[in-house]
Short mmCIF file of C-alpha atoms in Angstrom, two decimals:
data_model
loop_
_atom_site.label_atom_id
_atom_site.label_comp_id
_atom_site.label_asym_id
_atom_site.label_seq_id
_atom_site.Cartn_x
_atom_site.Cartn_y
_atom_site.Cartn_z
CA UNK A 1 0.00 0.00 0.00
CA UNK A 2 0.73 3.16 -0.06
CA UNK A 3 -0.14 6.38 1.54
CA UNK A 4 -0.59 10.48 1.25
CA UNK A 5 3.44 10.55 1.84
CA UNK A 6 4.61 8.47 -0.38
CA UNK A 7 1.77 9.89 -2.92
CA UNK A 8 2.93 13.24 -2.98
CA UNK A 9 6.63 12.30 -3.29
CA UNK A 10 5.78 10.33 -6.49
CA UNK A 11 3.62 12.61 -8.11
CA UNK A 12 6.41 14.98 -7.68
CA UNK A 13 9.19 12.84 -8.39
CA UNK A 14 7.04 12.22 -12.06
CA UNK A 15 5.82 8.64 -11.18
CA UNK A 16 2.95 6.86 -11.42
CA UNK A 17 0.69 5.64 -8.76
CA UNK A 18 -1.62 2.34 -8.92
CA UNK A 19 -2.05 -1.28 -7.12
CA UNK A 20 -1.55 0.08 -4.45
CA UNK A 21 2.30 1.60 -5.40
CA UNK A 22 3.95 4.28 -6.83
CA UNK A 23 5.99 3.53 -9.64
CA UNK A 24 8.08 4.61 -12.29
CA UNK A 25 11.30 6.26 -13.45
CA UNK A 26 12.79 7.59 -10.52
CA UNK A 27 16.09 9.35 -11.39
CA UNK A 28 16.97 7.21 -14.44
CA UNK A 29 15.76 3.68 -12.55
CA UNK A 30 12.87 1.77 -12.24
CA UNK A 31 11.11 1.94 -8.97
CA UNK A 32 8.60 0.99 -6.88
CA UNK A 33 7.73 2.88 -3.70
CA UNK A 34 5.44 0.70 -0.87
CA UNK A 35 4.67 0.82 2.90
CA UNK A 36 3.42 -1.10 5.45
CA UNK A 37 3.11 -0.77 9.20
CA UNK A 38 6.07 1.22 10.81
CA UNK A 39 8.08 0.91 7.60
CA UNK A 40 8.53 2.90 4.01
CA UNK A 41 10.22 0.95 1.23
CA UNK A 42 11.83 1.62 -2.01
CA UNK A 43 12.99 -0.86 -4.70
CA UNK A 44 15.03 -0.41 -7.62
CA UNK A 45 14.82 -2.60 -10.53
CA UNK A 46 18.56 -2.83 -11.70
CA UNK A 47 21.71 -5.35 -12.41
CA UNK A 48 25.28 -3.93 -12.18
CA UNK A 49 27.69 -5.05 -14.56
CA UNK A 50 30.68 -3.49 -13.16
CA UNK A 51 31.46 -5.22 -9.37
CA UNK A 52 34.35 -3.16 -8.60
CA UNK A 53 32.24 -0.35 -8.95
CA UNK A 54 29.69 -1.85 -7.06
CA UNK A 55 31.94 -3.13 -4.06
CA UNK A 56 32.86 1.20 -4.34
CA UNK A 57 28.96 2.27 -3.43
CA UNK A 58 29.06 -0.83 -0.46
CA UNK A 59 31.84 0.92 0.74
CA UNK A 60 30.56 4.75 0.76
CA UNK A 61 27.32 2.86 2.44
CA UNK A 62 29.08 1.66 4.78
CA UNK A 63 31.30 4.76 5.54
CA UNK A 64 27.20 7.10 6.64
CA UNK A 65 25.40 5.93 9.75
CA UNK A 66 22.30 5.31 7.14
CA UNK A 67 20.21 5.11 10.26
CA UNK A 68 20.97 8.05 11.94
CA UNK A 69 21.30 9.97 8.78
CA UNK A 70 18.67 8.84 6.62
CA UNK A 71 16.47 6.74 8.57
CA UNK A 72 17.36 3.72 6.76
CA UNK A 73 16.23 0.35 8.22
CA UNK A 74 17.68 -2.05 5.65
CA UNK A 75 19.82 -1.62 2.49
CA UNK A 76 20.52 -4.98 0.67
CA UNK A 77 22.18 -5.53 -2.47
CA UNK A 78 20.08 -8.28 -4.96
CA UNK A 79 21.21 -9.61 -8.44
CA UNK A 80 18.01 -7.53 -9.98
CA UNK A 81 17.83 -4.54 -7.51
CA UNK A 82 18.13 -3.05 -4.48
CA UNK A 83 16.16 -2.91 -1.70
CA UNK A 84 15.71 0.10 0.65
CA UNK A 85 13.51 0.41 4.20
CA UNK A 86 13.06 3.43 5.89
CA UNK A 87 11.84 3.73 9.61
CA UNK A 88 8.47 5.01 9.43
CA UNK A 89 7.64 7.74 12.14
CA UNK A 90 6.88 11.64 11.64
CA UNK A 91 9.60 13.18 9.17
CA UNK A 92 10.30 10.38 7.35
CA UNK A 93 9.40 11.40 4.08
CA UNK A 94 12.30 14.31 4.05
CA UNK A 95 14.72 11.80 5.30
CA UNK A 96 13.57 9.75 2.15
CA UNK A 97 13.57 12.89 -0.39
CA UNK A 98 17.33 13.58 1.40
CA UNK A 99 18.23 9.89 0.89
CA UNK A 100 17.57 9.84 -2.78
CA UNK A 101 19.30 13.19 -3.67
CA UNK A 102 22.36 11.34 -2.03
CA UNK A 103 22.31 7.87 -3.08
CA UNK A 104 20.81 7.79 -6.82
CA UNK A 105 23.94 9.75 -8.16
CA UNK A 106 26.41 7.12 -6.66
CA UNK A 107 24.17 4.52 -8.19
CA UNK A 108 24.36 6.00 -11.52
CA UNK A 109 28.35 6.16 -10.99
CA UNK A 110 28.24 2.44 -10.80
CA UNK A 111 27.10 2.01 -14.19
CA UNK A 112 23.90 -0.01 -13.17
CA UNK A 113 20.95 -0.45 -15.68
CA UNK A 114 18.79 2.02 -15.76
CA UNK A 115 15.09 2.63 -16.50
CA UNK A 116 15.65 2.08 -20.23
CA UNK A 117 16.53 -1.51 -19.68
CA UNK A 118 14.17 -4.44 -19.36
CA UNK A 119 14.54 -6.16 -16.64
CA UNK A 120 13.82 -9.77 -18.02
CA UNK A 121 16.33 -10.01 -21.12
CA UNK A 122 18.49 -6.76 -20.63
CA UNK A 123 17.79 -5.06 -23.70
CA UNK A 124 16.95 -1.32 -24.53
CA UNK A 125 13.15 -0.65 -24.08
CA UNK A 126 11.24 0.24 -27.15
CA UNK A 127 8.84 3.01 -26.94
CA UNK A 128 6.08 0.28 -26.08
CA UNK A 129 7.79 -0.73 -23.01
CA UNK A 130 4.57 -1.80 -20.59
CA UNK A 131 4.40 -1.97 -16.92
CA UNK A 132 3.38 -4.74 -14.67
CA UNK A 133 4.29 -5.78 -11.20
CA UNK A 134 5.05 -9.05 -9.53
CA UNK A 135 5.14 -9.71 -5.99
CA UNK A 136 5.00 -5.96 -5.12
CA UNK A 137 7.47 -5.31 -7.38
CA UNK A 138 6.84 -2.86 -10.31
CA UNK A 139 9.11 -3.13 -13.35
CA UNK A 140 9.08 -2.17 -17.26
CA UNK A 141 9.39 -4.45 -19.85
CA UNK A 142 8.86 -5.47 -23.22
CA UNK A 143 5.70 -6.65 -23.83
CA UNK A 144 6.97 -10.30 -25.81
CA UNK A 145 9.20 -10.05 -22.31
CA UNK A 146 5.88 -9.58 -20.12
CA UNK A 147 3.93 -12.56 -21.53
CA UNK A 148 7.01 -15.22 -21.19
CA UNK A 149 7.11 -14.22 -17.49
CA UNK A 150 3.31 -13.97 -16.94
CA UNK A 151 3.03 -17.51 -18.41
CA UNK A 152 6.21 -18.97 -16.13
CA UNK A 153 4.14 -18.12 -13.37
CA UNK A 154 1.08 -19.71 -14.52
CA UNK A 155 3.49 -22.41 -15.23
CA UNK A 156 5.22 -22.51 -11.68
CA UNK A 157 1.92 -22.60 -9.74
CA UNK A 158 0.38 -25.24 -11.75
CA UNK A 159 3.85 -27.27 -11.20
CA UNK A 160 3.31 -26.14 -7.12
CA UNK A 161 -0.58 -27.10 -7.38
CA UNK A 162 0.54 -30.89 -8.46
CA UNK A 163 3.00 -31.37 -6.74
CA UNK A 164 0.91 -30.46 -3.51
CA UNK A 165 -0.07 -34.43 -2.16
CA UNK A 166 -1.98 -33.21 0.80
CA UNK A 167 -5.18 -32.65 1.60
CA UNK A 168 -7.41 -30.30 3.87
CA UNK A 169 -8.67 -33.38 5.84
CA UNK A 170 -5.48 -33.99 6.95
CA UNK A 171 -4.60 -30.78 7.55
CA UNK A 172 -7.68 -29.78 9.33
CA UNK A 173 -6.89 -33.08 11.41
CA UNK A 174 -3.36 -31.41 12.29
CA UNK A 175 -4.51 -28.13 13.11
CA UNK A 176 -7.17 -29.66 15.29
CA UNK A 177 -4.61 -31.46 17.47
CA UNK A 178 -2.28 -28.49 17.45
CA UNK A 179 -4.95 -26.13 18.56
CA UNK A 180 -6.32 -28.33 21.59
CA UNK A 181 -2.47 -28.85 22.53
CA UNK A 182 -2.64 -24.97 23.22
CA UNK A 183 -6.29 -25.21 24.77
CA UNK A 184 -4.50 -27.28 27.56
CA UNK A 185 -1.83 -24.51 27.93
CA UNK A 186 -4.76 -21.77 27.62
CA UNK A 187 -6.99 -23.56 30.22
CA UNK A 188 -3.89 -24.13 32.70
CA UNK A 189 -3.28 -20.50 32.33
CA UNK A 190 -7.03 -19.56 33.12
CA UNK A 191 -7.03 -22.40 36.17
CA UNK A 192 -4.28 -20.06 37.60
CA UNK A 193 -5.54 -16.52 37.46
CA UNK A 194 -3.41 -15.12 34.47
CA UNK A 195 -5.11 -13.94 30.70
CA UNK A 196 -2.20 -14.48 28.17
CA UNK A 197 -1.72 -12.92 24.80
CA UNK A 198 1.17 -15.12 23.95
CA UNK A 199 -0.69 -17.66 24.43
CA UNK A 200 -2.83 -16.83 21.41
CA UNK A 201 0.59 -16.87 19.62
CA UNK A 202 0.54 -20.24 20.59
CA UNK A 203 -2.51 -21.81 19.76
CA UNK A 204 -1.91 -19.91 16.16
CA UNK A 205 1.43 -21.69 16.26
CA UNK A 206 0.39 -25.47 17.26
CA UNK A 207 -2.55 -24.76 14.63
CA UNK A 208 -0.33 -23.82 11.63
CA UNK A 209 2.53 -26.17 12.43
CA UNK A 210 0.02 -29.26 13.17
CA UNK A 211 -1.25 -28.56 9.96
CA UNK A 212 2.32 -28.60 8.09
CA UNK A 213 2.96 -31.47 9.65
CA UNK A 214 -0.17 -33.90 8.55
CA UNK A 215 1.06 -32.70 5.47
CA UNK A 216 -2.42 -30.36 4.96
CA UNK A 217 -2.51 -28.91 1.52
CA UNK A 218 -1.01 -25.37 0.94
CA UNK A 219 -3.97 -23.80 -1.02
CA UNK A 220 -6.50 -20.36 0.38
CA UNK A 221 -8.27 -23.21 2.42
CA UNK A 222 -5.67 -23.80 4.73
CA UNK A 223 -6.60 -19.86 6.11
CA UNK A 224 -10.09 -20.90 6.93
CA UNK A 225 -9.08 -23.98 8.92
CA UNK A 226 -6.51 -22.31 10.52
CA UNK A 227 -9.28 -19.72 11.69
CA UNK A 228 -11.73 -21.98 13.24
CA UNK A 229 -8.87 -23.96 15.07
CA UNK A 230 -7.79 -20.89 16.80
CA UNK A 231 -11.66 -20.32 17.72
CA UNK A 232 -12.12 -23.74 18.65
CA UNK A 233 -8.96 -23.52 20.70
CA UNK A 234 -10.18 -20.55 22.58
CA UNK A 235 -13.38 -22.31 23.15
CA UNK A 236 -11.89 -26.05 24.40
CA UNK A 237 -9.40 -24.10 26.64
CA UNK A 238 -12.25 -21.84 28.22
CA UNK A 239 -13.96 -24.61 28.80
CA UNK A 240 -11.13 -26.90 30.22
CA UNK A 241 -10.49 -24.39 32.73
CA UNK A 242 -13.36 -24.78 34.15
CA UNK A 243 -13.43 -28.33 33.98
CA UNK A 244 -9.87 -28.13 36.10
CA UNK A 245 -11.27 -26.30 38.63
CA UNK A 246 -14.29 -28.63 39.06
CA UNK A 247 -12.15 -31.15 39.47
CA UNK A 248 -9.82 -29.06 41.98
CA UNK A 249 -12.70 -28.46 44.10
CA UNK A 250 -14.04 -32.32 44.01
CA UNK A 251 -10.14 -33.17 45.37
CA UNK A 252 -10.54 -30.75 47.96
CA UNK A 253 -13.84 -32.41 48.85
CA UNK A 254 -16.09 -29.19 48.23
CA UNK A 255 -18.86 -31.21 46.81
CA UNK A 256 -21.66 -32.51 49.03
CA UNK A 257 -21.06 -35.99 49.61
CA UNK A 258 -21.85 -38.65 46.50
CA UNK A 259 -20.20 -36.29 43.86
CA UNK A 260 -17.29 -37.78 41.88
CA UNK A 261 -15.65 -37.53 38.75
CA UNK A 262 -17.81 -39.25 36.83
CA UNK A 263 -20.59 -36.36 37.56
CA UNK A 264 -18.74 -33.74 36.17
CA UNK A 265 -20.38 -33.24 32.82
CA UNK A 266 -23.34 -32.66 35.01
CA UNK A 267 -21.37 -30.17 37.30
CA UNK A 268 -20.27 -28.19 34.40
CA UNK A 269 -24.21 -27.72 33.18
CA UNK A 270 -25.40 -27.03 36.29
CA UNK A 271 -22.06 -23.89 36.83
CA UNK A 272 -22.88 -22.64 33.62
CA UNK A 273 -26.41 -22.20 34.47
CA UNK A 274 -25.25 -19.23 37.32
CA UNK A 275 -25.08 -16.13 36.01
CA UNK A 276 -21.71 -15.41 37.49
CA UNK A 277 -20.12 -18.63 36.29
CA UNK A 278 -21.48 -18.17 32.84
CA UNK A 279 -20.66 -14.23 32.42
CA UNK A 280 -17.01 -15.00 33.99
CA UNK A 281 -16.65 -17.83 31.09
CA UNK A 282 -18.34 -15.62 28.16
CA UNK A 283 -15.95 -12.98 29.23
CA UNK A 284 -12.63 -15.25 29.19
CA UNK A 285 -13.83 -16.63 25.30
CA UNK A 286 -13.92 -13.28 24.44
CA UNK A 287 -10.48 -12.13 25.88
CA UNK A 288 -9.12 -15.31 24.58
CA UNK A 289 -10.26 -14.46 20.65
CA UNK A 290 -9.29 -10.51 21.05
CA UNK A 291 -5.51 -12.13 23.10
CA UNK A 292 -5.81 -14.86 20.03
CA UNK A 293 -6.69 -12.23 16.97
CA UNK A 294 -3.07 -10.50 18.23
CA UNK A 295 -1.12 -13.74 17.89
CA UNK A 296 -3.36 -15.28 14.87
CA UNK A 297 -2.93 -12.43 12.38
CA UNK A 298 0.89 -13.24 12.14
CA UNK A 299 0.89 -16.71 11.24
CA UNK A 300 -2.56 -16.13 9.15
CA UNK A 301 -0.40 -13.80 6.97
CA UNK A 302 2.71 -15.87 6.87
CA UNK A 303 0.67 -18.84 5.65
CA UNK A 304 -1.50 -16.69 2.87
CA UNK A 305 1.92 -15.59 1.45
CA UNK A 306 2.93 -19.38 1.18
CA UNK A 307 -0.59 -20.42 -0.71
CA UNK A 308 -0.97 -17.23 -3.03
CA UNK A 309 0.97 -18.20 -6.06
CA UNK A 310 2.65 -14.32 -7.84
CA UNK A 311 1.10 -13.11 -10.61
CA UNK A 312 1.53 -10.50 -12.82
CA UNK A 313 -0.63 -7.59 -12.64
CA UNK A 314 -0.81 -4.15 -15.62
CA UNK A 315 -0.24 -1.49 -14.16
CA UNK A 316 -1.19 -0.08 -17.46
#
């Protein structure tokens, strides 16, 4: 995505903006601006032919605090690019504006493709060069150039689709025993006072690695399982809790005589039918989705990165 910032510096920088980037040549290179939470990024589409000039621009990097200076997360070097982050926070986008007044006239030193090049076979762009991202990556490129790459990976995610032997019966069977190994934890943590949020991190865990490991197939599905098992988790563990502390009070001998173990499905009914009981257990569910929710969304993105194959999108 990318926001009023970023916008503004790419509308005056001459680029485009559209899927949710801003694109274009940005002082001779291709680029692609993005952001996400806490973070600006910039990617240049490039190759350098000339290493000793290359290991020269490492060097003056490495010679500037890029932090201090510039606000600069991450710089790394790729065979097609480069890849910038910036530390989001108030001021950022004049540390960025700073950055590039600095840093794209060393990189033209270098001799490094520019924005005239296509980034697939290296040759000058004709007039009809066409733009299309991949991966969050915008680029320009022949269009001949465009279609081989679009088909490779239509080609690639048919080759990952048959490859794929498992099944969402056996994953859902994984996730299922993942997530009730973390309703234990959850309702042990309940049983003794304490509301955890890493513990949500955990039942999203057990869920999503229980499901790897029946071998559960890696296709959009997998997200919806891994959902309800984190909901069911939350639920089982709520309700274990509870179960522990009938059974706590039945070895302390708090029931009228005649109770045992074997009446505790009965017990639990007749506790959930007090108000107080009831509320206290409606109330832990719903801290244990919202504590969940924080440690779900991680792994629920993770996971929809592995089963969303790239494609190539126009940009126009």
């Amino acid at each position: 995505m990318i926001g009023s910032g970023l916008k503004k510096f790419a509308e005056a920088n001459g680029l485009s903006v559209g899927g949710g980037v801003g694109y274009g040549n940005l002082r001779g290179f291709q680029t692609t601006l993005s952001e996400g939470s806490g973070f600006k990024q910039m990617i240049i589409q490039t190759k350098f032919p000339d290493v000793e000039k290359l290991n020269a621009l490492q060097a003056s990097l490495n010679s500037v605090n890029l932090q201090r200076e510039y606000r600069v997360q991450q710089l790394s070097f790729a065979p097609n690019g480069v890849v910038i982050v910036f530390f989001d926070n108030p001021g950022t986008m004049k540390k960025i504006e700073a950055f590039t007044d600095w840093f794209f006239p060393q990189l033209s030193e270098t001799g490094a493709t520019g924005a005239d090049i296509c980034p697939e076979c290296g040759e000058v762009l004709d007039t009809d060069g066409v733009w299309r991202m991949v991966s969050g990556v915008a680029g320009c490129y022949h269009p001949a150039c465009a279609e081989k790459i679009s088909q490779e990976l239509v080609a690639e995610s048919e080759a990952r689709s048959q490859a794929d032997d498992g099944t969402y019966v056996k994953g859902a069977i994984g996730a299922f025993i993942g997530t009730l190994l973390g309703a234990v934890v959850w309702a042990l943590v309940l049983s003794a006072g304490y509301v955890a949020s890493l513990i949500g991190l955990l039942i999203a865990f057990l869920a999503d690695k229980g499901y790897d490991l029946l071998k559960g197939r890696q296709g959009k599905g997998k997200i919806a399982i891994l959902i309800v098992s984190v909901i069911i988790g939350v639920a089982a563990g709520t309700a274990l809790s509870l179960v522990l502390q009938i059974v706590s009070e039945l070895n302390q001998g708090l029931f009228p005589p005649g109770w045992s173990y074997a009446d505790i499905p009965e017990i639990f009914m007749i506790c959930m039918e007090d108000p107080s009981i009831s509320s206290a257990m409606i109330s832990n569910f719903g801290q244990g989705l919202l504590f969940a929710a924080i440690g779900v969304v991680l792994f629920i993105k993770q996971a929809a990165k592995k089963v969303t194959d790239p494609k190539m999108k126009e940009l126009n």
